[in-house]
mmCIF file of C-alpha atoms and ligand atoms in Angstrom:
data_model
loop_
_atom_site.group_PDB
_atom_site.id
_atom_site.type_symbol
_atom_site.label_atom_id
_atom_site.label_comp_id
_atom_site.label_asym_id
_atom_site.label_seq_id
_atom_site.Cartn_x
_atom_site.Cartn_y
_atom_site.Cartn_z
ATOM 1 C CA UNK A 1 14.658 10.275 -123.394
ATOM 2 C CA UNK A 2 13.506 13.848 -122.288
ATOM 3 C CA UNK A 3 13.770 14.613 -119.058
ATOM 4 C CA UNK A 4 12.770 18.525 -118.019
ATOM 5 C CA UNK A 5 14.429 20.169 -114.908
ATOM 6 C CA UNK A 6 12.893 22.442 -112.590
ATOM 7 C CA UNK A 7 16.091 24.964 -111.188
ATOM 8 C CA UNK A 8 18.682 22.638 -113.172
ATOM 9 C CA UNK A 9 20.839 25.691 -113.324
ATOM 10 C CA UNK A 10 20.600 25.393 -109.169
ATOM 11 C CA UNK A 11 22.659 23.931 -106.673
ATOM 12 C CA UNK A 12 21.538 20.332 -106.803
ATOM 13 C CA UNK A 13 19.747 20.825 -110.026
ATOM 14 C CA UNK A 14 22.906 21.380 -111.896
ATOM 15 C CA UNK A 15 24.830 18.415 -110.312
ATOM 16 C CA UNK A 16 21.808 15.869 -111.130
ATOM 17 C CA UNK A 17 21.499 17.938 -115.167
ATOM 18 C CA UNK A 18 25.334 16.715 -114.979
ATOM 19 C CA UNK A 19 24.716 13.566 -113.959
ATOM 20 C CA UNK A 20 21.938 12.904 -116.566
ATOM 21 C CA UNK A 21 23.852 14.083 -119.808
ATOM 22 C CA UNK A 22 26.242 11.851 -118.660
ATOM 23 C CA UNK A 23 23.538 8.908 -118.821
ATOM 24 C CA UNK A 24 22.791 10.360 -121.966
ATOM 25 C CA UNK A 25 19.323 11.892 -120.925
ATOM 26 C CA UNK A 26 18.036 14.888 -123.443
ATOM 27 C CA UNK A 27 17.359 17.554 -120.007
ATOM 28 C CA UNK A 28 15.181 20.692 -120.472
ATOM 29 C CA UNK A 29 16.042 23.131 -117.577
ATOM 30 C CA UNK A 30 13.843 25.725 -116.386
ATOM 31 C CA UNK A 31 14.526 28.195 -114.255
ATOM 32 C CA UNK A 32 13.679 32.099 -113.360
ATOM 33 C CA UNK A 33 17.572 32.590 -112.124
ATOM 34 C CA UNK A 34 15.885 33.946 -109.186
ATOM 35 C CA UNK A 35 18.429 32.365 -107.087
ATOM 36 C CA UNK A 36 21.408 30.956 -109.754
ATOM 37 C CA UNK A 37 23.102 32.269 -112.581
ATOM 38 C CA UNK A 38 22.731 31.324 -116.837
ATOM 39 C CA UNK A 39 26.859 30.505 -116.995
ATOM 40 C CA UNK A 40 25.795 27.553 -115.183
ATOM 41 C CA UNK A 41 24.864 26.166 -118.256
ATOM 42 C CA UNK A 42 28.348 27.102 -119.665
ATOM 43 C CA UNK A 43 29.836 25.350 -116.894
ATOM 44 C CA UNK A 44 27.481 22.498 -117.546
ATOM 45 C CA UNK A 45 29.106 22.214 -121.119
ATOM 46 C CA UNK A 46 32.319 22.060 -120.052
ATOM 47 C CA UNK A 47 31.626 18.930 -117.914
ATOM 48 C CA UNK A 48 29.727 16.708 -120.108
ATOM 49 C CA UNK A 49 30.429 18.614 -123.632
ATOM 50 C CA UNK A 50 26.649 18.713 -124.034
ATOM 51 C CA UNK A 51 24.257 21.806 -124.026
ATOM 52 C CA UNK A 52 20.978 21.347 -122.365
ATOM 53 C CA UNK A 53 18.064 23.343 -123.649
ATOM 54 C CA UNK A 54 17.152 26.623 -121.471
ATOM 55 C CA UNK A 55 13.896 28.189 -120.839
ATOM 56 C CA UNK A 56 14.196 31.086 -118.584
ATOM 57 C CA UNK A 57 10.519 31.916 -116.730
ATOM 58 C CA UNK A 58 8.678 31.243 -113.552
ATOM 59 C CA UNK A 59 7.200 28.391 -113.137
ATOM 60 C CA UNK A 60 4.413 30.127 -111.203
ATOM 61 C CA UNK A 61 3.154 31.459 -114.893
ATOM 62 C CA UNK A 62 0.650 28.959 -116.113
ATOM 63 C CA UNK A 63 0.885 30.330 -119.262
ATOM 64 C CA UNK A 64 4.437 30.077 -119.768
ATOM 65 C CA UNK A 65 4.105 26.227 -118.404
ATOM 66 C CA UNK A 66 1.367 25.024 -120.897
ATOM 67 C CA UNK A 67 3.612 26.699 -123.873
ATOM 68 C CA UNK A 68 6.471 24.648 -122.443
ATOM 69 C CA UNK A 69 4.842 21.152 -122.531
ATOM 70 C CA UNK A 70 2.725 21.823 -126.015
ATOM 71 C CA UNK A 71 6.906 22.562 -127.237
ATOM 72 C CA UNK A 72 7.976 19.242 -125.843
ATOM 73 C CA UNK A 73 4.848 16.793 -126.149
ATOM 74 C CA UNK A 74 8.152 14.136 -125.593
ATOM 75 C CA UNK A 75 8.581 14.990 -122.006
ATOM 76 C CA UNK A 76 9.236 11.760 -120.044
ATOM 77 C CA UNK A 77 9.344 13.096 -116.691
ATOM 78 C CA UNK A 78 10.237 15.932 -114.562
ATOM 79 C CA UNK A 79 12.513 16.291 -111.669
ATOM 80 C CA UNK A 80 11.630 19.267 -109.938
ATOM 81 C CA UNK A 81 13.918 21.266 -107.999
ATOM 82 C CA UNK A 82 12.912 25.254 -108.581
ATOM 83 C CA UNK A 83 11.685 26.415 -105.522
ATOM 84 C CA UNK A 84 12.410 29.029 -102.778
ATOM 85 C CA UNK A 85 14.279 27.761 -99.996
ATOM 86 C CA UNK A 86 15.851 30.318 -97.376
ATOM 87 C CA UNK A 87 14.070 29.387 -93.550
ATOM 88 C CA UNK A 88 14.269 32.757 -92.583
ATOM 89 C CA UNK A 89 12.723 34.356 -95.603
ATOM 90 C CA UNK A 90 10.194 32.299 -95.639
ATOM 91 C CA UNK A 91 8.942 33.772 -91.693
ATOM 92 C CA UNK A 92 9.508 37.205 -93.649
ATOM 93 C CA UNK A 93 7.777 36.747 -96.718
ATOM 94 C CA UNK A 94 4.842 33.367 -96.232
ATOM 95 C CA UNK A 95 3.491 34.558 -99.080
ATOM 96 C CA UNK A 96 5.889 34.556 -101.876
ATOM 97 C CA UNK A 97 7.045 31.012 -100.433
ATOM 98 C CA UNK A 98 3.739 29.268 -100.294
ATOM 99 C CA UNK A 99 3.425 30.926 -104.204
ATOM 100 C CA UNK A 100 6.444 30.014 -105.483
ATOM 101 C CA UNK A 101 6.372 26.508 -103.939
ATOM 102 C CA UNK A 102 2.976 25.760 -104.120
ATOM 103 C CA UNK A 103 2.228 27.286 -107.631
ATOM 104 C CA UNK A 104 4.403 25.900 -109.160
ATOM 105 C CA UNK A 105 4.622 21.915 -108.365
ATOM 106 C CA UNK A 106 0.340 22.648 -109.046
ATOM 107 C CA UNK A 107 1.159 24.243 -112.549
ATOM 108 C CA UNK A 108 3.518 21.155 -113.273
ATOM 109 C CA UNK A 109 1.264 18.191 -111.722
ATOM 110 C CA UNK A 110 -1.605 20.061 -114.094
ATOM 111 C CA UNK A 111 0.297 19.498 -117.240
ATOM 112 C CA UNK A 112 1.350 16.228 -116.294
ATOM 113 C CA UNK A 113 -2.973 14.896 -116.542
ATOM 114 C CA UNK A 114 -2.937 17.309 -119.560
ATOM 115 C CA UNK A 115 -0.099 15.641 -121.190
ATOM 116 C CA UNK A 116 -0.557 12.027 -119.280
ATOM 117 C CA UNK A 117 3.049 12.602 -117.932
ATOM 118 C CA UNK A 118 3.542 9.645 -115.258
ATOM 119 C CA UNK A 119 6.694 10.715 -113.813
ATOM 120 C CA UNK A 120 7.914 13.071 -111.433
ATOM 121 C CA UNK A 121 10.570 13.477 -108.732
ATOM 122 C CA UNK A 122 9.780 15.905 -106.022
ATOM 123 C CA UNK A 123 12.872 17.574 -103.307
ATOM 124 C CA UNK A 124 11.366 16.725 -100.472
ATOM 125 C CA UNK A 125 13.542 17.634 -97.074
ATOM 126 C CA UNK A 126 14.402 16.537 -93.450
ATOM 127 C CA UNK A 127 12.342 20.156 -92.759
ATOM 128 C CA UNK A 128 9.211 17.976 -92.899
ATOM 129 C CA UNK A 129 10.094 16.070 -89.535
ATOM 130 C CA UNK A 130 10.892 19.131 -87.903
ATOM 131 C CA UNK A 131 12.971 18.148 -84.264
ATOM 132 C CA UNK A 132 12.183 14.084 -84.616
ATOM 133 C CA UNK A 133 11.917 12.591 -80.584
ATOM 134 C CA UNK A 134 13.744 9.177 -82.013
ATOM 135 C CA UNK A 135 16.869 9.383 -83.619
ATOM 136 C CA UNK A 136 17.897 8.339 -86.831
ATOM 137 C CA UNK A 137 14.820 9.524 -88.690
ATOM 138 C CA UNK A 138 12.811 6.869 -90.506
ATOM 139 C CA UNK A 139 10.841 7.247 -93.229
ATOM 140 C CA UNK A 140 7.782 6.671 -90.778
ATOM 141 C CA UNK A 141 8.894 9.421 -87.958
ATOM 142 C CA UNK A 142 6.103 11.398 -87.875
ATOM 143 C CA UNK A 143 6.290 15.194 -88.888
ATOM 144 C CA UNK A 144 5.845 17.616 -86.489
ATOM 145 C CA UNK A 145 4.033 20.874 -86.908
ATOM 146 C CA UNK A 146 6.475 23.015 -89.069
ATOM 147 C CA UNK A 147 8.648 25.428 -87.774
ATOM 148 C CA UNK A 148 8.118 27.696 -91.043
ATOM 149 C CA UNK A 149 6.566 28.820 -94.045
ATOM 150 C CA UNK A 150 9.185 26.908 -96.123
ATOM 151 C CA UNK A 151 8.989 23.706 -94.713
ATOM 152 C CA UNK A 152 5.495 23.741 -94.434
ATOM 153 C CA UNK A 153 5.653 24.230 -98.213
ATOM 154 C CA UNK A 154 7.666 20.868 -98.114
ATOM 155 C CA UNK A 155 5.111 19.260 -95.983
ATOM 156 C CA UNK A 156 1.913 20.576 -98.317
ATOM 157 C CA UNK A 157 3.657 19.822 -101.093
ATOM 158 C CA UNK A 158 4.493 16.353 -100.581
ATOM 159 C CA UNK A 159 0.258 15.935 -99.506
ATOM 160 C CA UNK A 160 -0.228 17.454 -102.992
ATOM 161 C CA UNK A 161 1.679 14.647 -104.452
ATOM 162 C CA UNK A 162 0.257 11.860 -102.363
ATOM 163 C CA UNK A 163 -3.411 13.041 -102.985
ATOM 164 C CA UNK A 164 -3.025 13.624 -106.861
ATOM 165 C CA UNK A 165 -1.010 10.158 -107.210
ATOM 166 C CA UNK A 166 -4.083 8.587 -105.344
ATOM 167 C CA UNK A 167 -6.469 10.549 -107.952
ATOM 168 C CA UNK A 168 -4.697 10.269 -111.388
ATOM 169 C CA UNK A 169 -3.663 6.703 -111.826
ATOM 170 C CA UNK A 170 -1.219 7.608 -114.487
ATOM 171 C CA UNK A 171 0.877 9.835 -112.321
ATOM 172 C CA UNK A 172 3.349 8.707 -109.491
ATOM 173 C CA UNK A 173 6.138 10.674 -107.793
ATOM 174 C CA UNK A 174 8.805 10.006 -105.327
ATOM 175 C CA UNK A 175 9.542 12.475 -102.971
ATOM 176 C CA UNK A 176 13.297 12.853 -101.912
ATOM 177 C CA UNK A 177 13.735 14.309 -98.328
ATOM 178 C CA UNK A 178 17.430 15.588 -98.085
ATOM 179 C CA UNK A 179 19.293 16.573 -95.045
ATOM 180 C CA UNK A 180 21.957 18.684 -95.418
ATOM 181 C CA UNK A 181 23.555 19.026 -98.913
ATOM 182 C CA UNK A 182 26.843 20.340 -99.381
ATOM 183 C CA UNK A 183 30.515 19.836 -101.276
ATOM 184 C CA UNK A 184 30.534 20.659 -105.374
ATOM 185 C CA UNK A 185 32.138 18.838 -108.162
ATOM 186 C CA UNK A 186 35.053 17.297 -108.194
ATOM 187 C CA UNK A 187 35.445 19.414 -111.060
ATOM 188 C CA UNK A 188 34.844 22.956 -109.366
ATOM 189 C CA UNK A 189 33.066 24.167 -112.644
ATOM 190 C CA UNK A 190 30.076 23.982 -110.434
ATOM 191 C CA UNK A 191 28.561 24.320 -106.854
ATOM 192 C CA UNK A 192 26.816 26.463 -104.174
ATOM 193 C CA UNK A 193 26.687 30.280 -105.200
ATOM 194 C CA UNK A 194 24.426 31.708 -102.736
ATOM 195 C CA UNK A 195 23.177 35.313 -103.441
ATOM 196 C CA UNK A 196 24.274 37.729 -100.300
ATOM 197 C CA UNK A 197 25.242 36.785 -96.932
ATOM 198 C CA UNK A 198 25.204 32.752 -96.654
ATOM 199 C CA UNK A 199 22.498 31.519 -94.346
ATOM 200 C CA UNK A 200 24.022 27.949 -94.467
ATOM 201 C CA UNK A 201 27.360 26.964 -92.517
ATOM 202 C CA UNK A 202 29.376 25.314 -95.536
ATOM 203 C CA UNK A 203 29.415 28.495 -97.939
ATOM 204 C CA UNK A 204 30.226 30.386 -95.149
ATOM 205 C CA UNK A 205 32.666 28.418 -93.799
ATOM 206 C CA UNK A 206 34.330 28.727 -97.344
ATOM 207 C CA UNK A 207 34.153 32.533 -97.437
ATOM 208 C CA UNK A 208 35.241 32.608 -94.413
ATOM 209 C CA UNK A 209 38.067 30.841 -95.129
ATOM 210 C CA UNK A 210 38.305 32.915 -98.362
ATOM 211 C CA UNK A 211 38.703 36.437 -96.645
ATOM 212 C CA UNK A 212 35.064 37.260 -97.960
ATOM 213 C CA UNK A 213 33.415 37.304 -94.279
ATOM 214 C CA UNK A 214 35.374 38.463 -91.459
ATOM 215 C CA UNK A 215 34.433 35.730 -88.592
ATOM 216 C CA UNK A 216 31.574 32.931 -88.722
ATOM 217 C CA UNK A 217 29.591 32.837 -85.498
ATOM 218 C CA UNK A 218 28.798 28.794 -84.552
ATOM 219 C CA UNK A 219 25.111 29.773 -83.827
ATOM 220 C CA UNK A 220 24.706 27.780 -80.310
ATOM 221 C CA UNK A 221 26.915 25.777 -77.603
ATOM 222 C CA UNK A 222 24.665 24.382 -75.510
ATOM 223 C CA UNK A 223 23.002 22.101 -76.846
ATOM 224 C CA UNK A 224 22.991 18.050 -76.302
ATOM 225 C CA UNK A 225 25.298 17.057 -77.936
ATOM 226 C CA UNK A 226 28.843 15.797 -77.178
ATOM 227 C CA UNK A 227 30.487 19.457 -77.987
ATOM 228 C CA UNK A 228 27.505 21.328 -77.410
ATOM 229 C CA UNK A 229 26.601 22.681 -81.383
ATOM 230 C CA UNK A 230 24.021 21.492 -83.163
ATOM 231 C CA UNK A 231 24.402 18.285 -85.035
ATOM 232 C CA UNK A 232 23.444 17.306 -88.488
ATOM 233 C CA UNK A 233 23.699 14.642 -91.608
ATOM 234 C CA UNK A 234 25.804 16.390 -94.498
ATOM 235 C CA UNK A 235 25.581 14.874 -97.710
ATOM 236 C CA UNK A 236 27.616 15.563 -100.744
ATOM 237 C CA UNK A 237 25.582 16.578 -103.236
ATOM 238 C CA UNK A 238 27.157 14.253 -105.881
ATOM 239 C CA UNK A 239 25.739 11.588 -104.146
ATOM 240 C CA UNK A 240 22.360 13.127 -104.218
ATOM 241 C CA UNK A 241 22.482 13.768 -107.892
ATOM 242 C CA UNK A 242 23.128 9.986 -107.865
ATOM 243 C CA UNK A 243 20.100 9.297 -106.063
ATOM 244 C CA UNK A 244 17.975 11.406 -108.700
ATOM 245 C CA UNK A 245 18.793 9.477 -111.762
ATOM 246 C CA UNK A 246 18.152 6.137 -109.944
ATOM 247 C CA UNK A 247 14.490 7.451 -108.644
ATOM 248 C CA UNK A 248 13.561 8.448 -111.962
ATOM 249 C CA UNK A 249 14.656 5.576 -113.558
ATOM 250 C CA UNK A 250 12.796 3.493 -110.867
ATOM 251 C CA UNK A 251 9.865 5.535 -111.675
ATOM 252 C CA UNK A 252 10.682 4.709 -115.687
ATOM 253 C CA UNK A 253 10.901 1.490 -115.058
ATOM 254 C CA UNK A 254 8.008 1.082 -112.989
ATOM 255 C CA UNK A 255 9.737 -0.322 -110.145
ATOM 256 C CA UNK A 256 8.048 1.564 -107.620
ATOM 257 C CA UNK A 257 6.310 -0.416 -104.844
ATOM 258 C CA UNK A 258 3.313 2.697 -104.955
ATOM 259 C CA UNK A 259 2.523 5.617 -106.813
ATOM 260 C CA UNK A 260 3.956 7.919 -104.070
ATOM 261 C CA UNK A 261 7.321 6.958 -102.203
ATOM 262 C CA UNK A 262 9.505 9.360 -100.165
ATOM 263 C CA UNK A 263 13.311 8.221 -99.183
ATOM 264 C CA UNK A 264 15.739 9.579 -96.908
ATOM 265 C CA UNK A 265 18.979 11.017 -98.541
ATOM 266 C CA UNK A 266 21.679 11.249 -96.234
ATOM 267 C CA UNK A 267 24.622 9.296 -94.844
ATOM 268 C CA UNK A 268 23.504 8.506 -91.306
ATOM 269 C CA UNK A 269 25.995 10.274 -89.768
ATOM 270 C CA UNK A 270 25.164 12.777 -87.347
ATOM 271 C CA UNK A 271 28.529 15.945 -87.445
ATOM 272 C CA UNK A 272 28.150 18.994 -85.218
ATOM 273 C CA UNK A 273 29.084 22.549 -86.239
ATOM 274 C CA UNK A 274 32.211 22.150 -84.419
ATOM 275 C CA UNK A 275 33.317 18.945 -86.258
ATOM 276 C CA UNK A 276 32.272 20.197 -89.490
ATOM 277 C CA UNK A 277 34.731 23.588 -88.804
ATOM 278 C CA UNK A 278 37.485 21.001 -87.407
ATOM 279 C CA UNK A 279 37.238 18.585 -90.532
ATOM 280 C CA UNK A 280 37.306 22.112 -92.735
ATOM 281 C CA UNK A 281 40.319 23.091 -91.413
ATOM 282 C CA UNK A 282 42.243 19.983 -91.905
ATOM 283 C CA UNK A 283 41.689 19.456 -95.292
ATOM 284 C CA UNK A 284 42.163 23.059 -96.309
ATOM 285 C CA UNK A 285 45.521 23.635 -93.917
ATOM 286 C CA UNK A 286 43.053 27.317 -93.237
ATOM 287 C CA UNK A 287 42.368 28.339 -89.547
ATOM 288 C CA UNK A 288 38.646 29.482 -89.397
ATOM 289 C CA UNK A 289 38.071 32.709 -87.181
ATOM 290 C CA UNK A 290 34.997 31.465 -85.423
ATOM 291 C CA UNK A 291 32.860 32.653 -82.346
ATOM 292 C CA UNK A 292 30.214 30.828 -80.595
ATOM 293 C CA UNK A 293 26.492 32.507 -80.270
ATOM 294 C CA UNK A 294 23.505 32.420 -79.662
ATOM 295 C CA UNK A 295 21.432 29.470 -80.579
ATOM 296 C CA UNK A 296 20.050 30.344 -83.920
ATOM 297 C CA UNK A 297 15.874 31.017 -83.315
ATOM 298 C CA UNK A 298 13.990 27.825 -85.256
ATOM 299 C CA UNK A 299 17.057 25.850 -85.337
ATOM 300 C CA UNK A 300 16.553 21.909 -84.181
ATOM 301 C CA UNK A 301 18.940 20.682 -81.908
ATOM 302 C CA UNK A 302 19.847 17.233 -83.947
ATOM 303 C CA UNK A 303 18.910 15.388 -86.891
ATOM 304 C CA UNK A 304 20.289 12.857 -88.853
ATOM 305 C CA UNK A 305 19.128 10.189 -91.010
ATOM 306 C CA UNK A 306 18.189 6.442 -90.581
ATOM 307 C CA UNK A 307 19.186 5.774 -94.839
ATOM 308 C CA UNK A 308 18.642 1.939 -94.648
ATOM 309 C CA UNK A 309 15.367 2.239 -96.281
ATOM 310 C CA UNK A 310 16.853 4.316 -99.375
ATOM 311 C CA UNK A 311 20.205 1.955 -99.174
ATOM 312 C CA UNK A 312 17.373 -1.492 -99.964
ATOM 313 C CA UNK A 313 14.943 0.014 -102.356
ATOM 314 C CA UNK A 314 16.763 2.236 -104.267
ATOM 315 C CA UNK A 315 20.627 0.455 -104.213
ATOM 316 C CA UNK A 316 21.812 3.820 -103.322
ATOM 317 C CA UNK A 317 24.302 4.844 -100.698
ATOM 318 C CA UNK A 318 26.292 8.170 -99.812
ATOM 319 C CA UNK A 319 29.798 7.288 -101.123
ATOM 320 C CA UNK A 320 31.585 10.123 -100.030
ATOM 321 C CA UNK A 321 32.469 11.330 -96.700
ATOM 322 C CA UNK A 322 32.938 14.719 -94.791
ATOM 323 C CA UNK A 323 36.573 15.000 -96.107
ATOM 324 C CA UNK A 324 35.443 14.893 -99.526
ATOM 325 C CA UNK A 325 32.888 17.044 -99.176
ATOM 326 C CA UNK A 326 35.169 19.450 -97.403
ATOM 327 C CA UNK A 327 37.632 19.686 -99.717
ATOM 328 C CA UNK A 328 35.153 19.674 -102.704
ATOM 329 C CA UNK A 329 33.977 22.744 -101.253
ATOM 330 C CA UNK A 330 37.148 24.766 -100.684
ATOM 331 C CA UNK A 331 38.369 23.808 -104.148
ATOM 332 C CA UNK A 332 35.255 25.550 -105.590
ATOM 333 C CA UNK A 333 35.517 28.387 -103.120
ATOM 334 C CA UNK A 334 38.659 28.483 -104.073
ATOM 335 C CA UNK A 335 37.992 28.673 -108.020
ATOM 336 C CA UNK A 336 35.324 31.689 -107.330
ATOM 337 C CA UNK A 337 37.302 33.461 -105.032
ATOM 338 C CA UNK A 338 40.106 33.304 -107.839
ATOM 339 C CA UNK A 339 42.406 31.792 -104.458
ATOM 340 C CA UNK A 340 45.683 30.040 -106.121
HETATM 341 N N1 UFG B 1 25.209 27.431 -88.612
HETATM 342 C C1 UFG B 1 26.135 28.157 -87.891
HETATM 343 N N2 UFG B 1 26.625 29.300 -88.450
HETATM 344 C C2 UFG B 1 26.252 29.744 -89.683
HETATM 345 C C3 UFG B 1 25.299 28.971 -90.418
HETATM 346 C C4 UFG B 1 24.799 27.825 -89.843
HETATM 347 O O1 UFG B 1 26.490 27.806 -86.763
HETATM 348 O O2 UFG B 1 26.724 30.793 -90.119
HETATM 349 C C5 UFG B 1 24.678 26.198 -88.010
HETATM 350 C C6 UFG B 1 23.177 26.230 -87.887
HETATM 351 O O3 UFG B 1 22.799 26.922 -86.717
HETATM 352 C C7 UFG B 1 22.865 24.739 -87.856
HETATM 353 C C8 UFG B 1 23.942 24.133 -88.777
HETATM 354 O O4 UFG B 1 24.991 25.116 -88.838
HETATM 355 O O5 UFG B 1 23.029 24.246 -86.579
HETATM 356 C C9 UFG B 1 23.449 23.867 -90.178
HETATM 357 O O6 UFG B 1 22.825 25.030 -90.660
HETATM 358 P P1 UFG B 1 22.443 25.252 -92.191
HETATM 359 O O7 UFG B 1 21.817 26.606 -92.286
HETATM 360 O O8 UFG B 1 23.597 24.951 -93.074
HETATM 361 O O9 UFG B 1 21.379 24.123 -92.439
HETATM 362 P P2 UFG B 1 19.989 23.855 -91.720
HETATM 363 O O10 UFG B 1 20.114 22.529 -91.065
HETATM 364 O O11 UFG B 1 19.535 24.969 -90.889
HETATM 365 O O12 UFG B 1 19.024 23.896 -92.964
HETATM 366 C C10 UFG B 1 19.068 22.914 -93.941
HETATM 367 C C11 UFG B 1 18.602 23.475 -95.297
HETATM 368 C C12 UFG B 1 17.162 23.854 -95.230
HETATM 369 C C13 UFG B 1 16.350 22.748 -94.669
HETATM 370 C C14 UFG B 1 16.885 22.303 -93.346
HETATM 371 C C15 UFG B 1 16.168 21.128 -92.780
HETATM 372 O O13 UFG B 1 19.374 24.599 -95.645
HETATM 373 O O14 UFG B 1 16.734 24.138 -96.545
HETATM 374 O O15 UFG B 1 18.239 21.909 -93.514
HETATM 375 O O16 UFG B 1 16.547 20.904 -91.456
HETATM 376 F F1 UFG B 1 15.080 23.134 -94.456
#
């Protein structure tokens, strides 16, 4: 069965192409390596001894799309990860985010009536609920107003998939909201390889750690929590690329209970900054230079996930904890940074 990925040579797109050459899944990746690199795919082969097929373009070319699904008429469904996702960029640049977001998951959904493709899953994330008032988030919490361009692509997105799965009875979607992915293979072949200056804490915790930045600066201390930083749900992402296979083969099977669901993927536990650094530097034996700061601006205080909804429907639960994703994370640090 042919599955195509959207930015399968990504962070989580990699880990769920993994995943589904190990179910035996055919996967055609697309991506632009706007944000990841092509020996991805090597790395890919060395994990499941299986190639996937490559197309290297934007997704924002309608041209370039409409070649891609007249190639492969067998196209089952798509899981679609390729998309811009840097906060701060997005208050920099609207423009190129509400493109590339937008553009892009309309090009696909296009195709999809063209080709009467049924299925697709969507990355959703816990951006769409911006700072909840009720903790753990439920699926129902109501989304606040976004706090930027690249959540509200989130938000508009997932409205695009709700209104065309009303329209087109032949297509249906699930939307996966994820909170905070981090952690790599157990394998270290692959994981998060940010371009630049890390905006997120785990990578640069790790090149921290690594010698590669000089101190990392715990962006607020004051906030409610029991230490003070801001708290959040970490997930490894092997346990989201889990979570893909089984909501595309819910959509395959037709198991869905509507033609547009959205799950929460996290573990339900809420971690601040400061335990995230503390559980770092256990498993890794490495002292962290840090500093606290300044709250980061558009930063919510807390967020973490209520997952019961995902654990009933979809039979899916976060296995692993913050050691393991931790340690996953050093070890691949490690392997990049060429540390013994
Ligand atoms: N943090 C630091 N120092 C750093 C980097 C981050 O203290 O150098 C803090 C942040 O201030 C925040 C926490 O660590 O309190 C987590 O920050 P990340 O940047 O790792 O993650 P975010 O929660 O800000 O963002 C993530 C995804 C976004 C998504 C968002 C939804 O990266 O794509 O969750 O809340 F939109």
């Amino acid at each position: 069965m042919k599955i195509l990925v959207t930015g399968g040579t990504g962070y989580i797109g990699s880990h769920t192409v993994v995943k589904l050459l190990e179910q035996n899944y055919e996967v055609v990746i697309v991506d632009d390596l706007s944000n990841s690199e092509e020996s991805v795919l090597d790395a890919i082969k060395e994990i499941t001894g299986k190639q996937p097929l490559f197309y290297q373009f934007d997704l924002c070319d309608s041209v370039k799309v409409a070649e891609l699904f007249t190639e492969h008429k067998d196209i089952q469904a798509i899981i679609h990860f390729a998309a811009s996702k840097a906060v701060g960029e997005s208050v920099q640049n609207p423009l190129k985010y509400y493109r590339n977001n937008l553009d892009s998951l309309i090009n696909l959904l296009y195709q999809m009536e063209q080709h009467s493709i049924s299925n697709m899953v969507f990355s959703s994330s816990c951006t769409v609920y911006g700072q909840p008032d009720k903790l753990p988030v439920t699926e129902q919490t109501p989304f606040k107003p976004a706090e930027s361009p690249y959540g509200n692509t989130k938000q508009v997105g997932e409205e695009i998939l709700r209104d065309t799965t009303n329209a087109i009875d032949q297509i249906q979607a699930i939307a996966l909201r994820y909170f905070n992915p981090v952690g790599a293979h157990e394998s270290a072949l692959i994981g998060e390889l940010p371009k630049g200056v890390p905006n997120n804490l785990v990578p640069f915790i790790t090149q921290t750690a690594a010698g590669e930045r000089e101190q990392l600066s715990i962006f607020g201390s004051d906030y409610d929590t029991h230490d003070g930083t801001a708290m959040r749900d970490y997930i490894h992402v092997v346990d989201l690329a889990d979570a893909h296979v089984i909501a595309l083969e819910r959509l395959l099977d037709t198991k869905q209970k509507s033609s547009f669901e959205f799950f929460n993927l996290g573990t339900g536990n809420g971690c601040t900054v400061l335990e995230t650094v503390k559980k770092f530097e256990e498993v890794s034996g490495v002292q962290l230079n840090y500093k606290l700061t300044d709250r980061r601006p558009g930063d919510v205080e807390k967020i973490y996930a209520d997952t019961s909804f995902a654990n009933k429907e979809l039979g899916w639960s976060a296995k692993l904890g913050l050691g393991d994703m931790m340690a996953s994370a050093w070890k691949w640090q490690k392997r990049i940074s060429k540390i013994d």
